[in-house]
Amino acid sequence: MEESTTLLQIQQEIDILKSMYGGEVEDLRLEGLTPEERQYHTTAVRLHFTPLKTYSEQRPDCHIMCIIKLDTDNEYPTSPAKFTVEDYKGITPDELDELQVLLQVEMSKAADESRVVFYDICLAVKQYLQDHERPEKPSMYHVMEAKRLEEEQQRQQHEEEKLKQQLEKEQRRAKHIEEENDRYINEKREERRDAAAQSRSSSVLRSPSTGMEGITQQQCTSPRRNRSSYSFSESSSCLLDQVLTLTTNGKQEKVIEIQYIMHESKDAPHKTYAVVDRKTRAPSVLHCWTVNIKQSYINKRAKRSGQVTDDDVRISDFKSRIATLEIELATSFKNLSSEFLVEYEAYSVVETMTEIVIYLLQPFIQTFNLSRHYKRRIPVTNESYLTLIAKGCLSSLAYLHQRTIVHRDLRETCIYYDYGEENFRIADYSVERRLLEAVMNYNNKEPASVYPATPGKSGQKKDVFRLGVILISVFRGKRPKNVSPRIPSRLSPNFRELLSYCLDPDEATRWHAERLL
């Protein structure tokens, strides 16, 4: 009696579904049933679900649908019905997984209550399809938004490609300049070799009494004379084509050949030379600082009387500063290594009777620095380019600040773009500024600065403030004159927020470099 009642409930529910949804319900009970299967109340129904609520004789065609097959066994409805998703469209795979979990929970709940579940399943699936129904065709707003995003992406790609081409052009130009310099240097060397050879042959012809013995002696002593001419006792103003030996951070000797002068400062006794490693031929950059101390040594009367002159005090203070820098270069700066830094390779301090010369060696980078934007006075409005500058500088500053090293003189001429690493790197940190201050202090002069005074006392926070000023300067194509420059409104909100954290006049609330990353 209970079995027939259950069969009647199933039949009635299927009839109700057919009357409500018409072609969406397909009864599978008559397909291939054996007499033994007919003896039990097994059921199979295929439901073609759509979000439509109206009756249709034919199976409706809709852009969102789900076909589910329901199977029961002879224990149904006390055991859960089994379902299989045969097909679907208009919903995502994640939404399908969510629907399947919903059906499984509903069927388990119905089995616990010994309740026929077909009608409830239909209502649940149709409601889910209605809640997740999307238009078959996108709206005008979505079409316009997609077009805008595509145009924005194309514009950004075009700008990146343009910047890449510009960088490649600069790289080719720098390479061409380097090749021309090498060619010019090689020509001059050949000319000097020819002139020297001609001079030696002329001297031999003019001294016939010398004979082979004199020639042999000249050939033997000539290299020795050349080596002595390369010593540090020579004036630093005559370094071209000389060979120098410097001390690396690992206390090893590095022999370099000076090629040509790259830059000479007008305000300080500082020169920059292009050099190459004598062994590996790798190019480097040599900084040379010269301090004239001759006037202290020629005052012989004061020396004999035991008096200490003002020059002696100044020289003693200068030597003390240089000795401190030497110790730091051998300790704190020894293990510095970052893709965002231009490290110091070697150094040497040489003192003679008339001068003190400080040599500082850095690797040569095939690149350009940010000063070219100032010279051309062309604003750089590409925010992705500005972001690349900010990322490289903040990474450099964070690395230095974590090791209690302050740059002290961040400027556009010490921020380089590295073609190999494709990022911006910082050079001339800490040591060069302190060398400048020591030399200028010895000469009773104040180091000049092209930027307005930076507010605050902390060196690290001053580095961050100066970076904000440089980013605005690159954006405008010129240096600001005010201590706290105005942040341009044309920048994006995110970039303006970054600059506001850099240029916060209150040093206590100004962000550190590591936090800005």
XYZ file of C-alpha atoms in Angstrom:
517
model
C 0.000 0.000 0.000
C 2.855 2.393 0.888
C 4.629 1.497 -2.359
C 1.610 2.259 -4.508
C 1.087 5.534 -2.654
C 4.669 6.593 -3.445
C 4.271 5.622 -7.119
C 1.093 7.676 -7.251
C 2.855 10.709 -5.738
C 5.675 10.431 -8.280
C 3.245 10.116 -11.181
C 1.185 13.059 -9.981
C 4.266 15.246 -9.570
C 5.528 14.409 -13.069
C 2.079 15.202 -14.506
C 2.092 18.543 -12.673
C 5.541 19.376 -14.083
C 4.389 18.542 -17.622
C 1.328 20.753 -17.222
C 3.455 23.632 -15.897
C 6.543 23.448 -18.125
C 5.388 21.485 -21.175
C 8.284 20.684 -23.482
C 10.871 21.268 -20.760
C 9.946 17.950 -19.064
C 10.868 14.635 -20.707
C 9.650 11.389 -19.060
C 12.216 8.609 -19.505
C 10.438 5.831 -17.595
C 9.287 4.036 -20.745
C 12.726 3.905 -22.342
C 14.155 0.365 -22.106
C 12.554 -0.729 -18.834
C 12.623 -4.492 -18.114
C 9.743 -6.245 -16.338
C 11.880 -6.522 -13.222
C 12.474 -2.701 -13.288
C 8.742 -2.069 -13.775
C 8.097 -4.068 -10.601
C 9.914 -1.371 -8.593
C 9.064 2.321 -8.491
C 12.159 3.590 -10.318
C 11.905 6.893 -12.179
C 13.988 8.760 -14.769
C 13.202 12.313 -15.892
C 15.140 14.732 -18.119
C 14.477 18.387 -17.347
C 15.394 21.120 -19.818
C 15.604 24.121 -17.515
C 15.396 27.750 -18.658
C 14.590 30.913 -16.711
C 11.218 31.182 -18.543
C 8.118 30.923 -16.364
C 5.530 30.545 -19.179
C 4.154 27.268 -20.556
C 5.397 26.080 -23.957
C 4.350 23.008 -25.947
C 7.734 22.859 -27.636
C 11.071 22.910 -25.928
C 12.054 26.608 -25.685
C 15.330 27.894 -27.109
C 17.035 30.264 -24.655
C 20.565 31.670 -24.378
C 20.798 30.367 -20.800
C 19.739 26.824 -19.960
C 20.686 23.649 -18.093
C 19.712 20.024 -18.894
C 19.549 17.754 -15.843
C 18.633 14.076 -15.717
C 17.083 12.778 -12.471
C 17.241 9.079 -11.520
C 15.736 7.286 -8.525
C 16.052 3.780 -7.111
C 13.622 1.463 -5.361
C 14.388 3.154 -2.001
C 13.232 6.581 -3.219
C 12.099 8.933 -1.667
C 13.871 7.778 1.519
C 17.139 7.690 -0.446
C 18.269 10.807 -2.377
C 17.581 11.078 -6.082
C 20.617 11.093 -8.332
C 21.161 13.815 -10.889
C 23.451 14.298 -13.899
C 24.093 17.626 -15.670
C 24.064 16.676 -19.343
C 24.461 20.121 -20.864
C 24.454 23.820 -19.987
C 25.105 27.266 -21.447
C 24.908 30.864 -20.334
C 26.511 30.197 -16.930
C 30.154 29.890 -15.925
C 31.783 26.646 -14.695
C 31.995 28.123 -11.200
C 28.289 28.905 -11.245
C 27.585 25.349 -12.421
C 29.547 23.951 -9.474
C 27.553 26.159 -7.132
C 24.283 24.912 -8.693
C 25.313 21.289 -8.279
C 26.072 21.815 -4.589
C 22.645 23.444 -4.198
C 20.914 20.463 -5.821
C 22.833 17.954 -3.716
C 21.819 19.711 -0.501
C 18.186 19.941 -1.598
C 18.019 16.243 -2.488
C 19.628 15.115 0.771
C 17.209 17.280 2.744
C 14.209 15.825 0.848
C 15.446 12.249 1.448
C 15.660 12.898 5.195
C 12.025 14.015 5.101
C 10.961 11.177 2.693
C 9.639 13.814 0.331
C 9.316 13.699 -3.478
C 11.789 16.237 -4.783
C 11.085 16.797 -8.515
C 8.954 19.913 -8.143
C 11.309 21.543 -5.614
C 14.289 20.859 -7.888
C 12.532 22.564 -10.796
C 11.760 25.653 -8.722
C 15.334 25.826 -7.345
C 17.054 25.483 -10.736
C 14.771 27.963 -12.496
C 15.239 30.497 -9.721
C 19.023 30.055 -9.909
C 18.992 30.599 -13.688
C 16.869 33.731 -13.256
C 19.261 35.121 -10.632
C 22.291 34.509 -12.876
C 20.754 35.467 -16.188
C 22.765 37.962 -18.230
C 21.783 39.710 -21.448
C 22.560 37.704 -24.559
C 24.011 40.825 -26.156
C 26.047 43.394 -24.202
C 24.482 46.755 -23.491
C 25.616 49.962 -25.159
C 27.444 50.961 -21.967
C 29.420 47.712 -21.890
C 30.267 48.074 -25.585
C 31.531 51.625 -25.046
C 33.443 50.638 -21.906
C 35.092 47.701 -23.675
C 36.040 49.976 -26.567
C 37.475 52.565 -24.181
C 39.544 49.947 -22.361
C 40.817 48.585 -25.670
C 41.807 52.069 -26.851
C 43.499 52.768 -23.509
C 45.430 49.521 -23.756
C 46.471 50.284 -27.333
C 47.564 53.806 -26.334
C 49.612 52.454 -23.433
C 51.224 49.830 -25.680
C 52.020 52.555 -28.215
C 53.655 54.725 -25.540
C 55.656 51.789 -24.194
C 56.790 50.896 -27.699
C 57.717 54.526 -28.345
C 59.701 54.677 -25.099
C 61.395 51.390 -25.938
C 62.380 52.694 -29.375
C 63.701 55.887 -27.790
C 65.781 53.911 -25.305
C 67.131 51.715 -28.107
C 68.005 54.840 -30.073
C 69.866 56.273 -27.078
C 71.645 52.959 -26.628
C 72.755 52.889 -30.269
C 73.879 56.510 -30.008
C 75.869 55.832 -26.817
C 77.440 52.780 -28.434
C 78.382 54.809 -31.495
C 79.954 57.513 -29.306
C 81.911 54.891 -27.395
C 83.161 53.307 -30.624
C 84.211 56.713 -31.948
C 86.053 57.456 -28.700
C 87.832 54.102 -28.852
C 88.791 54.706 -32.472
C 90.109 58.185 -31.657
C 92.099 56.894 -28.665
C 93.585 54.046 -30.698
C 94.606 56.463 -33.454
C 96.320 58.743 -30.930
C 98.129 55.771 -29.409
C 99.367 54.671 -32.801
C 100.575 58.200 -33.530
C 102.451 58.356 -30.208
C 103.981 54.903 -30.804
C 105.116 55.939 -34.271
C 106.527 59.205 -32.938
C 108.347 57.400 -30.117
C 109.763 54.823 -32.495
C 110.905 57.531 -34.887
C 112.473 59.458 -31.980
C 114.373 56.389 -30.798
C 115.628 55.609 -34.292
C 116.739 59.222 -34.740
C 118.634 59.207 -31.457
C 120.413 55.975 -32.476
C 121.390 57.465 -35.833
C 122.693 60.617 -34.125
C 124.852 58.500 -31.716
C 126.779 56.009 -33.840
C 129.237 55.353 -31.037
C 126.492 53.826 -28.914
C 126.304 50.647 -30.939
C 124.253 47.597 -30.059
C 125.138 47.827 -26.410
C 123.607 51.300 -26.132
C 120.444 50.185 -27.916
C 120.044 47.220 -25.595
C 120.456 49.430 -22.568
C 117.900 51.907 -23.904
C 115.404 49.126 -24.604
C 115.851 47.714 -21.137
C 115.489 50.980 -19.291
C 112.615 52.390 -21.332
C 109.847 50.268 -19.768
C 111.199 51.028 -16.308
C 111.090 54.733 -17.076
C 107.531 54.370 -18.366
C 106.438 52.561 -15.229
C 107.877 55.263 -13.002
C 105.978 57.887 -14.974
C 102.733 56.128 -14.034
C 103.277 56.460 -10.293
C 100.896 58.367 -8.017
C 103.485 61.022 -7.358
C 102.576 62.607 -10.689
C 100.061 65.438 -10.660
C 96.475 64.284 -11.064
C 95.940 66.822 -13.818
C 98.105 64.721 -16.181
C 96.450 61.314 -15.877
C 95.648 60.634 -19.520
C 97.077 57.364 -20.868
C 98.486 56.428 -17.456
C 98.169 53.148 -15.578
C 96.961 53.266 -11.970
C 96.684 50.624 -9.273
C 93.736 50.941 -6.908
C 92.571 48.925 -3.916
C 89.235 47.090 -4.206
C 86.794 46.597 -1.345
C 88.177 43.100 -0.980
C 91.677 44.517 -0.316
C 92.875 43.407 -3.764
C 94.730 45.460 -6.335
C 92.993 46.558 -9.519
C 95.088 47.914 -12.388
C 93.353 50.329 -14.750
C 94.307 52.300 -17.841
C 92.983 55.850 -18.180
C 91.459 56.510 -21.608
C 90.086 60.056 -21.684
C 88.520 62.708 -19.459
C 84.719 62.659 -19.288
C 83.905 65.625 -17.062
C 85.630 68.364 -15.084
C 83.788 70.241 -12.356
C 83.908 74.027 -12.404
C 83.084 74.464 -8.718
C 85.293 71.780 -7.173
C 88.671 70.085 -7.907
C 86.939 67.012 -9.285
C 87.470 65.206 -12.592
C 85.888 62.091 -14.096
C 87.836 59.770 -16.410
C 86.860 56.862 -18.638
C 89.093 53.893 -17.768
C 89.390 50.177 -18.599
C 90.573 47.234 -16.554
C 94.028 46.286 -17.784
C 93.277 42.560 -17.443
C 89.627 42.178 -18.478
C 89.312 45.390 -20.559
C 86.013 46.072 -18.771
C 85.136 49.804 -18.838
C 84.766 51.808 -15.603
C 84.503 55.410 -14.424
C 87.224 56.965 -12.244
C 86.504 59.952 -9.979
C 89.555 62.006 -9.038
C 89.585 64.599 -6.223
C 92.703 66.748 -5.764
C 93.578 68.893 -2.750
C 96.617 71.151 -2.913
C 98.552 71.138 0.382
C 101.787 72.731 -0.842
C 101.389 75.918 1.191
C 101.526 73.939 4.441
C 104.849 72.333 3.619
C 106.737 75.377 2.326
C 106.293 77.264 5.576
C 109.602 75.940 6.862
C 110.150 78.663 9.461
C 106.883 77.791 11.230
C 107.803 74.116 11.121
C 111.243 74.676 12.601
C 109.795 76.754 15.452
C 107.261 74.071 16.260
C 104.253 76.292 15.516
C 100.981 74.778 14.265
C 99.524 76.812 11.433
C 95.907 77.077 10.325
C 96.837 75.082 7.251
C 98.064 72.245 9.463
C 94.734 72.176 11.314
C 92.788 72.135 8.067
C 94.938 69.382 6.615
C 94.629 67.313 9.783
C 90.845 67.656 9.736
C 90.727 66.761 6.042
C 92.899 63.663 6.543
C 90.701 62.559 9.441
C 87.596 62.755 7.253
C 89.253 60.849 4.429
C 90.489 58.150 6.850
C 86.917 57.681 8.125
C 85.677 57.276 4.567
C 88.393 54.724 3.829
C 87.308 52.656 6.823
C 83.653 52.776 5.765
C 84.512 51.818 2.195
C 86.408 48.807 3.523
C 83.613 47.767 5.938
C 80.091 49.133 5.481
C 80.293 49.505 1.692
C 82.150 46.253 1.096
C 79.127 43.947 0.795
C 76.698 46.339 -0.891
C 75.127 44.590 -3.861
C 71.810 45.505 -5.446
C 70.426 45.684 -8.968
C 69.249 49.223 -8.130
C 72.692 50.536 -7.075
C 75.899 51.476 -8.891
C 78.465 50.059 -6.470
C 81.949 51.350 -5.686
C 84.595 49.028 -7.159
C 87.872 50.387 -5.761
C 89.474 53.378 -4.124
C 92.858 54.813 -3.232
C 94.190 57.832 -1.360
C 97.629 59.094 -2.374
C 99.521 61.827 -0.515
C 102.592 63.630 -1.828
C 104.493 66.692 -0.598
C 102.219 69.009 -2.560
C 98.784 67.367 -2.803
C 96.372 64.676 -1.650
C 94.566 62.764 -4.404
C 91.498 60.573 -3.808
C 90.564 58.036 -6.485
C 87.143 56.367 -6.516
C 86.255 53.745 -9.139
C 82.730 52.822 -10.260
C 81.506 50.462 -13.017
C 80.573 51.948 -16.367
C 76.887 51.541 -17.244
C 75.614 51.724 -20.809
C 72.884 54.190 -20.015
C 71.679 57.769 -19.660
C 70.813 59.797 -16.577
C 67.794 61.982 -15.895
C 69.661 65.224 -16.588
C 68.836 64.882 -20.276
C 65.190 65.726 -19.498
C 66.303 68.967 -17.829
C 68.646 69.952 -20.651
C 65.934 69.499 -23.276
C 63.257 71.077 -21.056
C 60.743 68.531 -22.319
C 58.079 67.449 -19.774
C 57.759 63.686 -19.296
C 54.035 62.961 -18.879
C 54.251 59.194 -19.315
C 53.226 57.986 -15.867
C 54.493 54.438 -16.430
C 57.956 55.931 -17.045
C 57.704 58.038 -13.880
C 56.591 54.947 -11.955
C 59.674 53.078 -13.200
C 61.893 55.910 -11.926
C 60.121 55.954 -8.548
C 60.345 52.179 -8.151
C 64.070 52.037 -8.921
C 64.936 54.986 -6.659
C 62.763 53.820 -3.768
C 64.250 50.324 -4.006
C 67.764 51.829 -3.914
C 66.974 54.115 -0.990
C 65.235 51.362 0.966
C 68.264 49.105 0.479
C 70.654 51.842 1.677
C 68.475 53.006 4.572
C 68.137 49.447 5.897
C 71.927 49.508 6.246
C 71.941 52.971 7.886
C 73.454 54.581 4.772
C 72.072 57.936 3.631
C 72.539 59.198 0.081
C 72.748 62.886 1.165
C 72.803 64.316 -2.385
C 70.149 62.661 -4.559
C 69.971 64.486 -7.898
C 69.102 63.834 -11.528
C 72.734 63.252 -12.567
C 73.110 60.236 -10.270
C 69.932 58.412 -11.387
C 70.729 56.174 -14.354
C 68.682 53.905 -16.600
C 70.347 50.506 -16.952
C 69.688 49.018 -20.393
C 70.724 45.550 -19.227
C 68.538 45.372 -16.113
C 65.813 47.615 -17.630
C 65.451 49.653 -14.451
C 66.764 52.830 -12.841
C 69.799 52.744 -10.561
C 71.285 55.243 -8.105
C 74.969 56.159 -7.946
C 77.198 58.563 -5.962
C 75.564 57.703 -2.646
C 76.977 58.972 0.663
C 80.712 58.862 -0.188
C 80.791 61.383 -3.013
C 78.816 64.008 -1.111
C 81.033 63.613 1.934
C 84.143 63.881 -0.251
C 82.750 67.062 -1.782
C 82.029 68.514 1.656
C 85.510 67.586 2.922
C 87.263 69.122 -0.088
C 85.132 72.275 -0.127
C 85.468 72.696 3.628
C 89.253 72.481 3.289
C 89.097 75.208 0.637
C 86.784 77.323 2.863
C 83.878 77.027 0.434
C 80.282 75.799 0.675
C 79.132 72.956 -1.598
C 76.662 74.251 -4.164
C 73.238 72.656 -4.605
C 70.887 73.041 -7.566
C 67.825 72.132 -5.463
C 66.102 74.144 -2.708
C 66.893 73.237 0.898
C 65.137 70.075 2.061
C 63.068 70.409 5.272
C 63.812 68.105 8.206
C 66.767 66.749 10.134
C 66.725 63.029 9.302
C 68.931 62.122 6.367
C 66.731 59.236 5.300
C 63.561 61.354 5.213
C 65.472 64.030 3.285
C 66.352 61.461 0.608
C 62.641 60.643 0.217
C 61.707 64.342 0.001
C 64.351 64.968 -2.660
C 63.014 62.025 -4.705
C 59.555 63.637 -4.736
C 61.089 66.896 -5.987
C 62.984 65.059 -8.745
C 59.844 63.224 -9.940
C 57.960 66.532 -10.239
C 60.966 68.078 -12.004
C 61.046 65.276 -14.590
C 57.287 65.627 -15.105
C 57.618 69.382 -15.718
C 60.966 69.299 -17.518
C 62.593 71.794 -15.131
C 63.661 72.069 -11.507
C 61.267 73.709 -9.039
C 62.276 76.896 -7.248
C 60.110 76.444 -4.153
C 61.108 74.330 -1.164
C 57.770 72.461 -1.308
C 56.698 72.270 -4.969
C 53.034 71.924 -5.885
C 51.952 68.448 -6.986
C 50.619 68.569 -10.598
C 46.881 67.899 -10.867
C 47.309 66.118 -14.223
C 48.822 63.083 -12.528
C 46.664 60.137 -11.502
C 45.274 60.042 -7.926
C 47.587 57.161 -6.977
C 50.723 58.963 -8.165
C 49.663 62.222 -6.523
C 49.194 60.309 -3.288
C 52.724 58.872 -3.608
C 54.151 62.366 -4.095
C 52.192 63.720 -1.135
C 53.805 61.093 1.118
C 57.263 62.006 -0.260
C 56.783 65.771 0.068
C 55.098 65.834 3.460
C 56.605 68.945 5.146
C 56.253 67.271 8.553
C 59.226 64.946 8.845
C 57.517 62.880 11.559
C 54.664 61.842 9.240
C 56.693 61.625 6.030
C 56.907 58.020 4.859
C 60.075 55.932 4.678
C 61.254 54.561 1.329
C 60.447 50.974 2.318
C 56.861 51.911 3.215
C 56.384 53.760 -0.080
C 57.260 50.579 -1.985
